[in-house]
Amino acid sequence: MTTQSTLINRRKALQLAAAAAAAPLMPSASWAGDSLLRAGITGFSVINTLDPAKASLLSEYYVLWAAFNALLKFDANMQIVPDLAESFRVVDTTTLEFKLRPGVKFQDGSELAADDVKFSLERLTDEALASPSRAKVAAIADIRILDPGTLQIMTRAPFAPLLTYLTNTRTGTQIVPYKTVKAMGSEAFGKQPVGTGAYAIKQWKSNESVELAAFPGYFLPGQNRIERVLMPLIPEESSGTTALLGGQIDLTSTAPFADVPSLRQKPALHVYTTSGLNTRYIALNNRKPPFDDVHFRRALSMAVDRNVLIQAVVFGEGVVSPGLLPPALHPRSDLPVPDLMKFNPERARGELAKSRYKAGTEATILIWGSNWWRRIGELFVAQTNQVLGTSLSLQVGDPNAVFARLRAGDFQAAVWGWLGLVDPDEYLGEMLGKGGFRNHQGYENPRFEELLAQGRAELDPERRWQIYRLAEQVMLEDMPLIPCFCSNVHNLATSRLSGFEQLPYSNYGDQFASLHIS
Amino acid sequence: MTLIGYSQRIAAAVLLAVFGAALIFFTMHAAPGDPALAALGEGATPQAIAAFRLRWHLDEPLIIQFIWWLSSALQGQFGTSLTVASGMPVTSLILARLPNTVFIGVYALILAVLISVAAGTIAALKRGRNADVVATSAAIFGISMPDFWLSYVLIYAFALGTGWFPAYGFVQPQSAITGAIWSGTLPALAIAAPMAASFTRILRASLIEELHKDHVRVARSFGYGRLFVFAHFVFRNALIPYITVIGLQIRYLFGGTVIIERIFGIPGVGSLMVDGGFARDFPVVQACALTFLLCVLVVNMSVDAVCTALNPRRRW
């Protein structure tokens, strides 16, 4: 008995010593109750700015979504609902009217007014600021303040994507306090930003972490019960998983695809999964041989078994999209995969026969990034070479180098993809439209452009979707890029965490206000 | 070694550092990619990119950029981070992180020395017996294992398994030294394992060689005790090749921290350099690489000095 009690005492002493040593690491949520959430930003090591107008990386938005609000937001059903706006209405095809929620305060104590909204949107168009979100508000002709709580946004022509671009997503249209930004200057504001969100940014350690503190004046009552949020940047996704398993963090922004099936078996964890708003494709340079031949491009598309890609690359955590648009953007789930995107070796060889380029054609595909990104290229090359007898090869780079080459048009083909885009126009318009800043393929088709213009001008959601569907079919006939699949998005959370509502655009910080830790 | 000898070595080290700095600078700038894209993001307009390049003098001729950078570096100023910590002075970034990297490196070195002295001695004294077989096999295993793989094995065994150590995160030594030791154990062990293995092998070999030398036999015949003979005539002589190998291996230690810091989330110079590399943060990568280079030079000179102190013949 004595021995046992001595042992227990020793063990306790060791535990106390370990706890004392661990105290400064990442404070344990178990003693903190609802006071601390440790939400890892996994897969990222860099945050460049915390000014919504300058933000472009997903890691930046993970934080901004907690600290800022926009006029609108997406609800759990991905429907657009008011956020800082109390209500909004379509006045005519080029005018939207917003009534602001009364009594909303910024984290510096100032009250939200219409001139803050006008300033926030107009500064995005300022050439000197060089905002990456500038194109999102380029259609705005004027913003008229009717009274401090009401404003109208006028566009040059009917512009349907504007509603999505005014949501608290990867849009840059989050509302900033006019006077504070003017007083601080944009550079300083990007380091110590002030928003209306449930959490204020307390400390930002470059390349390390961001710390948030609950904003007591947040406009929704009964929210942000967790007092502090620590968001460490964890570059390796697998390290994020081990940190969660080891109890060093409570939530991750992503999960390694390979680990998801086994993580689902662990009772101490919750794996949130949803079909994501993203697209993974092979970008083809339509200006350069051999990808300047539509039959060669179509042949490649039908020489690839996308289900094999999904199984081997993301371990089944994805779906073949019925085109370029991810399934989460479609109102119906029963859409068939187009024939040109189905694995059909015979038809693929038939298309190759019509092409100027034959078996043995050489071309280089750029690959980059972590294993699974590379594997897309490896499997693509293996399958197409086997089916068509081509001599496609791979060249390995890193994301920055490959992206620089894509922008410069200095490539033949490359594995690429985008994540978190919420409007069909961001996929079809920006990735394939004439002058679209993501259109590295150099694709141009007047009929497609015509449909894009119609889609932008159509305010009825159902009719708009039909137009984009048609545009997508026109594009697929040309196959300017080869859509591969759309992957699921994942968040890992300790089972003590509740209240997380996962949305397909990889939302994160916007959920902190409604979380609880038991 | 004479004063002139030391001065020559220091002058050679300075020349090597300048040559290394030039090599780092031009290699980094020759790599494809653009820091402007990393900083400004996917939607960066050509005007914004041009403004970025102008602001950070990236459009100046490379040789001019190098002269500016080198002259500032000689004054201890490594410029401003372009992307990883936009706008922060690189010198303060490195100074904040260097203690963490040095701590992990020294911790790993201490572990490697402790393990190898114990294992190498036992293996030499029990040559051919079970203890020797175990120590030698463990050493081969240690040398063969990649450190990142070992990191995950250690995490699964001692963090997720027994829960003795954290799986991720690091307490900085300035905050709490006990916390730093506790949270630095697994990363230090991962770095130490391959070093301990090669140290063990060299110590075992040189101890065995010394044990069979004539002067040891003579000392034994004079009636000196086993322990006395081992400590004074065997171990001390065996230390010279051992310490030389330690000096040679230390450069791998710096390489090891680059990977290990990322796996364990240690905010050190190694992880900063990797992140800087991916984001094309030229000043950060150049400063980190130069820091590592200087560390290796300093360590090599220190090892030389220690070997000289241990072996009086080298003084002449």
PDB file of C-alpha atoms in Angstrom, chain A residues 17-18 20-26 45-49 54 56-57 60 127 130-134 170 187 191 204-208 232-236 238-249 259 398-401 403-405 407 418 421 437-438, chain B residues 32-49 55 82-88 93 97 152 155-156 159-160 164-172 175-176 178-180 182-183 262-265 267-268 271-272 275 277-280:
ATOM      1  CA  ALA A  17       6.621  18.846 -13.471  1.00  0.00           C
ATOM      2  CA  ALA A  18       5.603  18.092 -17.053  1.00  0.00           C
ATOM      3  CA  ALA A  20       4.757  23.176 -15.383  1.00  0.00           C
ATOM      4  CA  ALA A  21       7.207  22.706 -18.216  1.00  0.00           C
ATOM      5  CA  ALA A  22       4.411  22.616 -20.767  1.00  0.00           C
ATOM      6  CA  ALA A  23       2.641  25.709 -19.524  1.00  0.00           C
ATOM      7  CA  PRO A  24       4.164  28.164 -21.997  1.00  0.00           C
ATOM      8  CA  LEU A  25       3.896  25.758 -24.986  1.00  0.00           C
ATOM      9  CA  MET A  26       0.324  26.160 -26.109  1.00  0.00           C
ATOM     10  CA  SER A  45       3.753  29.072 -43.251  1.00  0.00           C
ATOM     11  CA  VAL A  46       3.114  32.590 -44.472  1.00  0.00           C
ATOM     12  CA  ILE A  47       0.654  35.370 -43.771  1.00  0.00           C
ATOM     13  CA  ASN A  48       1.642  38.480 -45.714  1.00  0.00           C
ATOM     14  CA  THR A  49      -1.004  40.918 -44.583  1.00  0.00           C
ATOM     15  CA  LYS A  54      -4.467  43.283 -49.760  1.00  0.00           C
ATOM     16  CA  SER A  56      -4.851  36.869 -51.279  1.00  0.00           C
ATOM     17  CA  LEU A  57      -3.689  33.726 -49.443  1.00  0.00           C
ATOM     18  CA  GLU A  60      -4.827  35.241 -44.474  1.00  0.00           C
ATOM     19  CA  GLU A 127      -4.581  51.711 -58.288  1.00  0.00           C
ATOM     20  CA  ALA A 130      -2.979  47.378 -56.025  1.00  0.00           C
ATOM     21  CA  SER A 131      -5.576  45.145 -54.401  1.00  0.00           C
ATOM     22  CA  PRO A 132      -5.703  41.574 -55.714  1.00  0.00           C
ATOM     23  CA  SER A 133      -9.503  41.786 -55.286  1.00  0.00           C
ATOM     24  CA  ARG A 134      -9.841  44.777 -57.545  1.00  0.00           C
ATOM     25  CA  ARG A 170     -12.157  35.234 -50.357  1.00  0.00           C
ATOM     26  CA  GLU A 187       0.583  49.510 -44.449  1.00  0.00           C
ATOM     27  CA  LYS A 191      -0.339  44.778 -39.425  1.00  0.00           C
ATOM     28  CA  TRP A 204       0.587  38.562 -35.123  1.00  0.00           C
ATOM     29  CA  LYS A 205       3.993  36.899 -35.045  1.00  0.00           C
ATOM     30  CA  SER A 206       5.227  36.673 -38.613  1.00  0.00           C
ATOM     31  CA  ASN A 207       5.775  33.123 -39.810  1.00  0.00           C
ATOM     32  CA  GLU A 208       4.634  31.774 -36.420  1.00  0.00           C
ATOM     33  CA  PRO A 232      -0.268  28.688 -35.092  1.00  0.00           C
ATOM     34  CA  LEU A 233       0.999  28.392 -38.678  1.00  0.00           C
ATOM     35  CA  ILE A 234       1.803  24.699 -39.193  1.00  0.00           C
ATOM     36  CA  PRO A 235       3.455  24.254 -42.604  1.00  0.00           C
ATOM     37  CA  GLU A 236       3.302  20.451 -42.648  1.00  0.00           C
ATOM     38  CA  SER A 238       0.916  15.890 -41.115  1.00  0.00           C
ATOM     39  CA  SER A 239       2.368  17.890 -38.213  1.00  0.00           C
ATOM     40  CA  GLY A 240      -1.059  19.479 -37.764  1.00  0.00           C
ATOM     41  CA  THR A 241      -2.545  16.012 -37.408  1.00  0.00           C
ATOM     42  CA  THR A 242       0.040  14.888 -34.858  1.00  0.00           C
ATOM     43  CA  ALA A 243      -0.400  18.174 -32.960  1.00  0.00           C
ATOM     44  CA  LEU A 244      -4.140  17.505 -32.759  1.00  0.00           C
ATOM     45  CA  LEU A 245      -3.630  13.878 -31.737  1.00  0.00           C
ATOM     46  CA  GLY A 246      -1.092  14.966 -29.137  1.00  0.00           C
ATOM     47  CA  GLY A 247      -3.477  17.568 -27.702  1.00  0.00           C
ATOM     48  CA  GLN A 248      -1.416  20.604 -28.707  1.00  0.00           C
ATOM     49  CA  ILE A 249      -4.191  22.031 -30.889  1.00  0.00           C
ATOM     50  CA  ASP A 259      -4.711  10.052 -43.173  1.00  0.00           C
ATOM     51  CA  ASP A 398       7.936  24.567 -56.599  1.00  0.00           C
ATOM     52  CA  PRO A 399       4.619  26.446 -56.466  1.00  0.00           C
ATOM     53  CA  ASN A 400       6.157  29.904 -56.826  1.00  0.00           C
ATOM     54  CA  ALA A 401       8.337  28.974 -59.794  1.00  0.00           C
ATOM     55  CA  PHE A 403       3.055  29.943 -60.952  1.00  0.00           C
ATOM     56  CA  ALA A 404       5.551  32.488 -62.301  1.00  0.00           C
ATOM     57  CA  ARG A 405       5.895  30.403 -65.471  1.00  0.00           C
ATOM     58  CA  ARG A 407       1.678  33.802 -65.611  1.00  0.00           C
ATOM     59  CA  TRP A 418      -7.898  26.768 -57.138  1.00  0.00           C
ATOM     60  CA  LEU A 421     -13.901  30.276 -55.156  1.00  0.00           C
ATOM     61  CA  PHE A 437      -6.426  36.741 -64.553  1.00  0.00           C
ATOM     62  CA  ARG A 438      -6.446  32.993 -64.002  1.00  0.00           C
TER      63      ARG A 438
ATOM     64  CA  PRO B  32      13.092  30.545 -60.981  1.00  0.00           C
ATOM     65  CA  GLY B  33      10.175  32.259 -59.247  1.00  0.00           C
ATOM     66  CA  ASP B  34       9.283  35.730 -58.121  1.00  0.00           C
ATOM     67  CA  PRO B  35       8.973  37.182 -54.614  1.00  0.00           C
ATOM     68  CA  ALA B  36       6.414  39.673 -55.946  1.00  0.00           C
ATOM     69  CA  LEU B  37       4.016  36.816 -56.719  1.00  0.00           C
ATOM     70  CA  ALA B  38       4.486  35.360 -53.241  1.00  0.00           C
ATOM     71  CA  ALA B  39       3.796  38.735 -51.634  1.00  0.00           C
ATOM     72  CA  LEU B  40       1.056  40.076 -53.880  1.00  0.00           C
ATOM     73  CA  GLY B  41      -0.783  36.857 -54.613  1.00  0.00           C
ATOM     74  CA  GLU B  42      -2.554  35.369 -57.562  1.00  0.00           C
ATOM     75  CA  GLY B  43      -4.373  38.526 -58.606  1.00  0.00           C
ATOM     76  CA  ALA B  44      -1.305  40.765 -58.706  1.00  0.00           C
ATOM     77  CA  THR B  45      -1.447  43.230 -61.560  1.00  0.00           C
ATOM     78  CA  PRO B  46       1.671  43.907 -63.673  1.00  0.00           C
ATOM     79  CA  GLN B  47       1.714  47.460 -62.230  1.00  0.00           C
ATOM     80  CA  ALA B  48       1.687  46.142 -58.672  1.00  0.00           C
ATOM     81  CA  ILE B  49       4.506  43.717 -59.491  1.00  0.00           C
ATOM     82  CA  ARG B  55      10.403  49.266 -53.909  1.00  0.00           C
ATOM     83  CA  LEU B  82       9.975  40.547 -48.571  1.00  0.00           C
ATOM     84  CA  THR B  83       7.369  37.869 -48.059  1.00  0.00           C
ATOM     85  CA  VAL B  84       7.717  35.582 -45.038  1.00  0.00           C
ATOM     86  CA  ALA B  85       7.479  38.458 -42.555  1.00  0.00           C
ATOM     87  CA  SER B  86       6.815  41.345 -44.891  1.00  0.00           C
ATOM     88  CA  GLY B  87       8.512  44.511 -43.766  1.00  0.00           C
ATOM     89  CA  MET B  88      10.337  43.065 -40.738  1.00  0.00           C
ATOM     90  CA  LEU B  93      13.940  37.753 -37.281  1.00  0.00           C
ATOM     91  CA  ARG B  97      15.054  32.439 -33.848  1.00  0.00           C
ATOM     92  CA  TYR B 152       7.493  10.496 -36.720  1.00  0.00           C
ATOM     93  CA  ILE B 155       6.218  11.237 -32.053  1.00  0.00           C
ATOM     94  CA  TYR B 156       4.104   8.107 -32.308  1.00  0.00           C
ATOM     95  CA  ALA B 159       4.118  11.761 -27.717  1.00  0.00           C
ATOM     96  CA  LEU B 160       0.997  10.017 -28.983  1.00  0.00           C
ATOM     97  CA  TRP B 164       5.626  11.943 -22.201  1.00  0.00           C
ATOM     98  CA  PHE B 165       6.480  14.693 -24.674  1.00  0.00           C
ATOM     99  CA  PRO B 166       4.480  17.055 -26.876  1.00  0.00           C
ATOM    100  CA  ALA B 167       3.850  16.001 -30.484  1.00  0.00           C
ATOM    101  CA  TYR B 168       4.173  19.550 -31.727  1.00  0.00           C
ATOM    102  CA  GLY B 169       5.278  22.957 -30.519  1.00  0.00           C
ATOM    103  CA  PHE B 170       8.256  24.311 -28.675  1.00  0.00           C
ATOM    104  CA  VAL B 171       8.745  26.278 -25.473  1.00  0.00           C
ATOM    105  CA  GLN B 172      11.442  28.849 -26.151  1.00  0.00           C
ATOM    106  CA  SER B 175      10.395  31.518 -21.601  1.00  0.00           C
ATOM    107  CA  ALA B 176      11.193  28.410 -19.569  1.00  0.00           C
ATOM    108  CA  THR B 178      12.566  23.252 -18.314  1.00  0.00           C
ATOM    109  CA  GLY B 179       9.876  23.639 -20.944  1.00  0.00           C
ATOM    110  CA  ALA B 180      12.527  23.958 -23.652  1.00  0.00           C
ATOM    111  CA  TRP B 182      10.915  18.950 -22.295  1.00  0.00           C
ATOM    112  CA  SER B 183       9.553  20.089 -25.649  1.00  0.00           C
ATOM    113  CA  ARG B 262       9.251  22.112 -39.572  1.00  0.00           C
ATOM    114  CA  ILE B 263       8.025  18.752 -38.299  1.00  0.00           C
ATOM    115  CA  PHE B 264       7.990  19.822 -34.658  1.00  0.00           C
ATOM    116  CA  GLY B 265       6.966  23.442 -35.198  1.00  0.00           C
ATOM    117  CA  PRO B 267      10.428  28.633 -34.780  1.00  0.00           C
ATOM    118  CA  GLY B 268      14.099  28.410 -35.706  1.00  0.00           C
ATOM    119  CA  SER B 271      12.310  26.502 -40.731  1.00  0.00           C
ATOM    120  CA  LEU B 272      12.591  30.213 -41.531  1.00  0.00           C
ATOM    121  CA  ASP B 275       9.673  29.066 -45.674  1.00  0.00           C
ATOM    122  CA  GLY B 277      12.884  29.646 -49.938  1.00  0.00           C
ATOM    123  CA  PHE B 278       9.343  28.682 -50.924  1.00  0.00           C
ATOM    124  CA  ALA B 279       8.214  32.308 -50.769  1.00  0.00           C
ATOM    125  CA  ARG B 280      11.323  33.567 -52.633  1.00  0.00           C
TER     126      ARG B 280
END
